[in-house]
GROMACS .gro file of C-alpha atoms in nm:
model
  308
    1MET     CA    1   0.000   0.000   0.000
    2LYS     CA    2   0.134   0.340  -0.100
    3PRO     CA    3   0.130   0.633   0.144
    4ILE     CA    4  -0.108   0.920   0.073
    5TYR     CA    5   0.153   1.165   0.207
    6LYS     CA    6   0.527   1.136   0.250
    7TYR     CA    7   0.768   1.380   0.415
    8TYR     CA    8   1.142   1.385   0.476
    9SER     CA    9   1.371   1.597   0.695
   10ASN     CA   10   1.751   1.610   0.713
   11ALA     CA   11   1.948   1.538   1.028
   12LYS     CA   12   2.206   1.799   1.138
   13LEU     CA   13   2.530   1.892   1.306
   14LEU     CA   14   2.612   2.228   1.464
   15LEU     CA   15   2.975   2.307   1.390
   16THR     CA   16   3.002   2.642   1.570
   17GLY     CA   17   2.798   2.849   1.813
   18GLU     CA   18   2.681   2.571   2.044
   19TYR     CA   19   2.491   2.713   2.342
   20LEU     CA   20   2.558   3.075   2.240
   21VAL     CA   21   2.328   3.037   1.939
   22LEU     CA   22   2.049   3.029   2.199
   23HIS     CA   23   2.129   3.393   2.282
   24GLY     CA   24   2.157   3.518   1.924
   25ALA     CA   25   2.513   3.437   1.818
   26LEU     CA   26   2.570   3.343   1.454
   27ALA     CA   27   2.629   2.968   1.418
   28LEU     CA   28   2.746   2.737   1.140
   29ALA     CA   29   2.522   2.435   1.088
   30ILE     CA   30   2.540   2.146   0.842
   31PRO     CA   31   2.258   1.924   0.707
   32LEU     CA   32   2.348   1.555   0.686
   33LYS     CA   33   2.295   1.265   0.449
   34TYR     CA   34   2.096   1.105   0.730
   35GLY     CA   35   1.736   1.195   0.808
   36GLN     CA   36   1.385   1.081   0.897
   37VAL     CA   37   1.088   0.999   0.679
   38LEU     CA   38   0.720   1.016   0.780
   39GLU     CA   39   0.458   0.833   0.574
   40VAL     CA   40   0.083   0.869   0.616
   41PHE     CA   41  -0.145   0.580   0.514
   42GLU     CA   42  -0.522   0.555   0.513
   43SER     CA   43  -0.668   0.321   0.775
   44GLU     CA   44  -1.005   0.183   0.868
   45GLU     CA   45  -0.921   0.195   1.238
   46SER     CA   46  -1.070   0.473   1.451
   47ASP     CA   47  -0.739   0.537   1.630
   48LEU     CA   48  -0.413   0.657   1.484
   49GLU     CA   49  -0.164   0.371   1.453
   50TRP     CA   50   0.197   0.486   1.503
   51LEU     CA   51   0.493   0.273   1.392
   52ALA     CA   52   0.850   0.402   1.434
   53TYR     CA   53   1.153   0.235   1.277
   54GLU     CA   54   1.523   0.283   1.331
   55LYS     CA   55   1.741   0.166   1.042
   56GLY     CA   56   1.477  -0.085   0.934
   57LYS     CA   57   1.392  -0.219   1.281
   58LEU     CA   58   1.065  -0.144   1.459
   59TRP     CA   59   1.135   0.023   1.793
   60LEU     CA   60   0.800   0.186   1.878
   61LYS     CA   61   0.438   0.091   1.821
   62PHE     CA   62   0.129   0.241   1.981
   63SER     CA   63  -0.224   0.367   1.908
   64ILE     CA   64  -0.338   0.725   1.959
   65SER     CA   65  -0.696   0.839   2.006
   66ASN     CA   66  -0.832   1.189   1.955
   67GLN     CA   67  -0.866   1.210   2.332
   68ASP     CA   68  -0.498   1.124   2.377
   69ILE     CA   69  -0.403   1.418   2.157
   70THR     CA   70  -0.645   1.659   2.325
   71ASN     CA   71  -0.525   1.568   2.673
   72GLN     CA   72  -0.149   1.580   2.604
   73THR     CA   73  -0.075   1.947   2.671
   74VAL     CA   74   0.275   1.884   2.812
   75GLU     CA   75   0.571   1.684   2.683
   76GLY     CA   76   0.514   1.396   2.926
   77GLU     CA   77   0.743   1.106   3.011
   78THR     CA   78   0.708   0.854   2.729
   79GLU     CA   79   0.767   0.852   2.354
   80LYS     CA   80   0.392   0.828   2.300
   81ASP     CA   81   0.340   1.131   2.525
   82PHE     CA   82   0.586   1.331   2.316
   83VAL     CA   83   0.421   1.235   1.986
   84CYS     CA   84   0.077   1.323   2.125
   85PHE     CA   85   0.218   1.654   2.251
   86LEU     CA   86   0.356   1.735   1.904
   87LEU     CA   87   0.020   1.653   1.744
   88ASN     CA   88  -0.162   1.860   2.008
   89ARG     CA   89   0.059   2.164   1.942
   90ALA     CA   90   0.029   2.119   1.566
   91LYS     CA   91  -0.351   2.121   1.602
   92SER     CA   92  -0.327   2.441   1.806
   93LEU     CA   93  -0.162   2.603   1.503
   94ASN     CA   94  -0.399   2.444   1.252
   95PRO     CA   95  -0.731   2.338   1.410
   96SER     CA   96  -0.837   2.160   1.091
   97PHE     CA   97  -0.541   1.921   1.118
   98LEU     CA   98  -0.618   1.561   1.217
   99ASN     CA   99  -0.991   1.596   1.282
  100SER     CA  100  -1.008   1.217   1.253
  101CYS     CA  101  -0.747   0.960   1.351
  102ASN     CA  102  -0.814   0.699   1.084
  103PHE     CA  103  -0.453   0.698   0.967
  104LYS     CA  104  -0.154   0.473   1.000
  105ILE     CA  105   0.179   0.654   1.043
  106ARG     CA  106   0.517   0.505   0.966
  107THR     CA  107   0.833   0.694   1.060
  108GLU     CA  108   1.192   0.583   1.008
  109PHE     CA  109   1.531   0.740   1.063
  110ASP     CA  110   1.840   0.590   0.904
  111PHE     CA  111   2.079   0.675   1.187
  112ASP     CA  112   2.131   0.561   1.545
  113ARG     CA  113   1.893   0.766   1.762
  114ASN     CA  114   2.165   0.786   2.030
  115TRP     CA  115   2.390   0.986   1.798
  116GLY     CA  116   2.216   1.317   1.870
  117LEU     CA  117   2.169   1.403   1.504
  118GLY     CA  118   1.808   1.513   1.530
  119SER     CA  119   1.559   1.232   1.589
  120SER     CA  120   1.326   1.487   1.756
  121SER     CA  121   1.383   1.784   1.527
  122THR     CA  122   1.330   1.580   1.210
  123LEU     CA  123   1.004   1.449   1.356
  124ILE     CA  124   0.891   1.801   1.448
  125ASN     CA  125   0.965   1.922   1.096
  126ASN     CA  126   0.785   1.627   0.935
  127ILE     CA  127   0.476   1.677   1.151
  128ALA     CA  128   0.479   2.049   1.066
  129GLN     CA  129   0.477   1.961   0.696
  130TRP     CA  130   0.194   1.714   0.747
  131ALA     CA  131  -0.008   1.966   0.952
  132ASP     CA  132   0.073   2.245   0.702
  133VAL     CA  133   0.207   2.477   0.972
  134ASN     CA  134   0.524   2.684   1.006
  135PRO     CA  135   0.789   2.444   1.142
  136TYR     CA  136   0.958   2.719   1.346
  137ASN     CA  137   0.627   2.804   1.513
  138LEU     CA  138   0.571   2.440   1.603
  139HIS     CA  139   0.930   2.406   1.722
  140SER     CA  140   0.895   2.710   1.948
  141LEU     CA  141   0.589   2.554   2.112
  142VAL     CA  142   0.766   2.229   2.202
  143SER     CA  143   1.133   2.325   2.249
  144ASN     CA  144   1.363   2.592   2.392
  145GLY     CA  145   1.620   2.520   2.121
  146SER     CA  146   1.741   2.779   1.873
  147GLY     CA  147   1.572   2.622   1.569
  148PHE     CA  148   1.893   2.566   1.372
  149ASP     CA  149   1.800   2.197   1.347
  150ILE     CA  150   1.470   2.290   1.180
  151ALA     CA  151   1.664   2.501   0.930
  152CYS     CA  152   1.896   2.209   0.852
  153ALA     CA  153   1.594   1.981   0.810
  154ASN     CA  154   1.491   2.198   0.514
  155TYR     CA  155   1.823   2.301   0.357
  156CYS     CA  156   2.061   2.101   0.140
  157LYS     CA  157   2.385   2.290   0.207
  158PRO     CA  158   2.570   2.448   0.503
  159ILE     CA  159   2.406   2.751   0.661
  160LEU     CA  160   2.495   3.037   0.888
  161PHE     CA  161   2.207   3.064   1.133
  162ARG     CA  162   2.099   3.333   1.376
  163ARG     CA  163   1.807   3.300   1.615
  164ASP     CA  164   1.570   3.594   1.577
  165GLY     CA  165   1.237   3.521   1.741
  166ALA     CA  166   1.003   3.302   1.538
  167HIS     CA  167   1.171   3.401   1.212
  168PRO     CA  168   1.540   3.303   1.216
  169LEU     CA  169   1.796   3.448   0.979
  170ILE     CA  170   1.948   3.183   0.749
  171TYR     CA  171   2.236   3.232   0.507
  172PRO     CA  172   2.333   2.937   0.281
  173VAL     CA  173   2.712   2.917   0.248
  174ASP     CA  174   2.982   2.710   0.082
  175PHE     CA  175   3.220   2.524   0.309
  176PRO     CA  176   3.588   2.553   0.205
  177GLU     CA  177   3.665   2.256  -0.018
  178LYS     CA  178   4.031   2.254   0.084
  179PHE     CA  179   3.942   2.129   0.433
  180VAL     CA  180   3.681   1.868   0.341
  181THR     CA  181   3.925   1.577   0.303
  182GLN     CA  182   4.092   1.671   0.633
  183LEU     CA  183   3.774   1.663   0.844
  184HIS     CA  184   3.626   1.363   1.027
  185PHE     CA  185   3.357   1.310   1.287
  186VAL     CA  186   3.393   1.080   1.586
  187TYR     CA  187   3.104   0.961   1.802
  188LEU     CA  188   3.198   0.957   2.170
  189GLY     CA  189   2.914   0.728   2.271
  190ARG     CA  190   2.779   0.936   2.558
  191LYS     CA  191   2.438   1.056   2.447
  192GLN     CA  192   2.341   1.390   2.600
  193LYS     CA  193   1.979   1.501   2.624
  194SER     CA  194   1.998   1.829   2.438
  195ALA     CA  195   1.680   1.970   2.596
  196ASP     CA  196   1.834   1.936   2.943
  197SER     CA  197   2.158   2.102   2.831
  198VAL     CA  198   1.970   2.386   2.664
  199ASN     CA  199   1.745   2.452   2.964
  200SER     CA  200   2.040   2.443   3.201
  201PHE     CA  201   2.236   2.695   2.996
  202LEU     CA  202   1.940   2.928   2.944
  203ASN     CA  203   1.857   2.924   3.316
  204GLU     CA  204   2.207   2.948   3.460
  205ARG     CA  205   2.424   3.150   3.220
  206LYS     CA  206   2.389   3.494   3.068
  207CYS     CA  207   2.622   3.581   2.780
  208THR     CA  208   2.779   3.919   2.723
  209GLU     CA  209   2.758   4.098   2.391
  210GLU     CA  210   3.133   4.058   2.361
  211GLU     CA  211   3.106   3.679   2.395
  212LEU     CA  212   2.830   3.663   2.137
  213ASP     CA  213   3.027   3.883   1.899
  214ARG     CA  214   3.336   3.662   1.940
  215ILE     CA  215   3.144   3.345   1.855
  216THR     CA  216   2.977   3.518   1.561
  217GLN     CA  217   3.318   3.620   1.427
  218LEU     CA  218   3.461   3.269   1.480
  219SER     CA  219   3.167   3.122   1.286
  220LYS     CA  220   3.266   3.346   0.996
  221ASP     CA  221   3.638   3.284   1.041
  222ILE     CA  222   3.607   2.908   1.007
  223LEU     CA  223   3.467   2.965   0.656
  224SER     CA  224   3.736   3.213   0.556
  225SER     CA  225   4.037   3.025   0.697
  226LYS     CA  226   4.320   3.032   0.443
  227ASP     CA  227   4.506   2.722   0.563
  228SER     CA  228   4.495   2.441   0.819
  229LYS     CA  229   4.697   2.641   1.073
  230GLU     CA  230   4.440   2.921   1.070
  231PHE     CA  231   4.153   2.670   1.075
  232ASP     CA  232   4.299   2.495   1.381
  233HIS     CA  233   4.347   2.830   1.554
  234VAL     CA  234   3.980   2.920   1.501
  235ILE     CA  235   3.877   2.583   1.646
  236LYS     CA  236   4.103   2.633   1.947
  237MET     CA  237   3.969   2.983   2.017
  238HIS     CA  238   3.610   2.858   1.989
  239GLU     CA  239   3.679   2.567   2.225
  240LEU     CA  240   3.847   2.791   2.482
  241LEU     CA  241   3.559   3.038   2.485
  242VAL     CA  242   3.288   2.774   2.528
  243SER     CA  243   3.505   2.591   2.782
  244GLU     CA  244   3.522   2.907   2.992
  245LEU     CA  245   3.148   2.965   2.962
  246LEU     CA  246   3.059   2.610   3.067
  247GLY     CA  247   3.337   2.560   3.318
  248GLN     CA  248   3.438   2.239   3.139
  249GLU     CA  249   3.772   2.121   3.007
  250CYS     CA  250   3.818   2.119   2.629
  251VAL     CA  251   3.771   1.773   2.485
  252LYS     CA  252   4.114   1.759   2.324
  253GLU     CA  253   4.295   1.833   2.649
  254LYS     CA  254   4.067   1.597   2.837
  255LEU     CA  255   4.076   1.295   2.605
  256PHE     CA  256   4.300   1.346   2.300
  257SER     CA  257   4.591   1.565   2.405
  258ASP     CA  258   4.839   1.379   2.182
  259PHE     CA  259   4.624   1.393   1.867
  260LYS     CA  260   4.797   1.560   1.572
  261GLY     CA  261   4.532   1.811   1.469
  262SER     CA  262   4.237   2.000   1.613
  263VAL     CA  263   3.941   1.848   1.799
  264LYS     CA  264   3.613   2.033   1.851
  265SER     CA  265   3.312   1.936   2.059
  266LEU     CA  266   2.976   1.942   1.882
  267GLY     CA  267   2.627   1.969   2.024
  268ALA     CA  268   2.584   1.917   2.399
  269TRP     CA  269   2.945   1.921   2.517
  270GLY     CA  270   3.095   1.590   2.620
  271GLY     CA  271   2.836   1.358   2.476
  272ASP     CA  272   2.773   1.322   2.109
  273PHE     CA  273   3.016   1.389   1.823
  274VAL     CA  274   3.346   1.571   1.792
  275MET     CA  275   3.488   1.711   1.470
  276VAL     CA  276   3.857   1.659   1.403
  277ARG     CA  277   4.085   1.819   1.145
  278SER     CA  278   4.417   1.655   1.071
  279ASP     CA  279   4.674   1.603   0.800
  280LEU     CA  280   4.674   1.235   0.892
  281THR     CA  281   4.514   0.986   0.653
  282LYS     CA  282   4.168   0.849   0.729
  283LYS     CA  283   4.327   0.514   0.819
  284GLU     CA  284   4.565   0.685   1.063
  285ILE     CA  285   4.281   0.885   1.217
  286GLN     CA  286   4.067   0.574   1.257
  287SER     CA  287   4.359   0.387   1.410
  288TYR     CA  288   4.418   0.664   1.665
  289PHE     CA  289   4.056   0.679   1.779
  290TYR     CA  290   4.010   0.301   1.769
  291ARG     CA  291   4.301   0.269   2.011
  292ALA     CA  292   4.130   0.525   2.233
  293GLY     CA  293   3.811   0.316   2.231
  294PHE     CA  294   3.604   0.516   1.981
  295THR     CA  295   3.510   0.308   1.679
  296SER     CA  296   3.250   0.528   1.505
  297VAL     CA  297   3.466   0.748   1.281
  298PHE     CA  298   3.320   0.912   0.969
  299SER     CA  299   3.472   1.124   0.695
  300TRP     CA  300   3.312   1.453   0.589
  301ASN     CA  301   3.185   1.296   0.267
  302GLU     CA  302   3.023   1.008   0.454
  303MET     CA  303   2.805   1.238   0.663
  304ILE     CA  304   2.754   1.576   0.499
  305LEU     CA  305   2.472   1.635   0.252
  306GLY     CA  306   2.574   1.750  -0.094
  307THR     CA  307   2.902   1.557  -0.105
  308ASN     CA  308   2.990   1.246  -0.302
   0.00000   0.00000   0.00000
């Protein structure tokens, strides 16, 4: 049976501006080759049937009634609660959405949901498309995040992103080709709940205009770096600034002090991916991180949308 509607959203990585993008700093974000699909099928059942797959394997299955959606006005504790909350908020933006629940929904993302690449943001964007509502408006109702992940869900190339109320500023950019073969991403295997990190930072830390301006400039500098030495310097300055803000040690000094190249934390510090730049070969980079116990190592071309 073919779906009556089908939607797709890209996963993402935030290369610069983590945390400070929440306060209006300019950030560099990259859409990925990974993503999530949402398919809508007609059904004779009175309740909405929800099936969620991860890389071809079913990991969630539940039924949703109209009453479930109406009653779920907060995020809740379970995956079903969260889905009902998203549908509830989507209906608040478009009351004509989902007046009946005689549908079967199939979602699937083609990446490990523990990687922190956007299992929630891609779902939010897909539901916004289905409900025919502004995805940033829906995102603002269910998350305190900046919305850069929603932008990546809809763009096919790197972007400079600035939070600006419900209407963010987005500038598509070209990433310097000369660095692409030198960049790799390593999964550290310690999934961080981004919502908790965001809320903590928003509640506990106020940024100065000088700090925001510095991150904004570093986001631009990474794109204009003339050589690997300058690129590594930009990464180091960015790491030191965020390290000072968070009161945490930079990941290179903490875990990879002898690595020949730069190492930058991505996302919620200390949990998900790091980006590394090195003149070493991919085999040498993999060997280094394998010895350190990190076996998920990806080249730029393996992850980033728009590359071969």
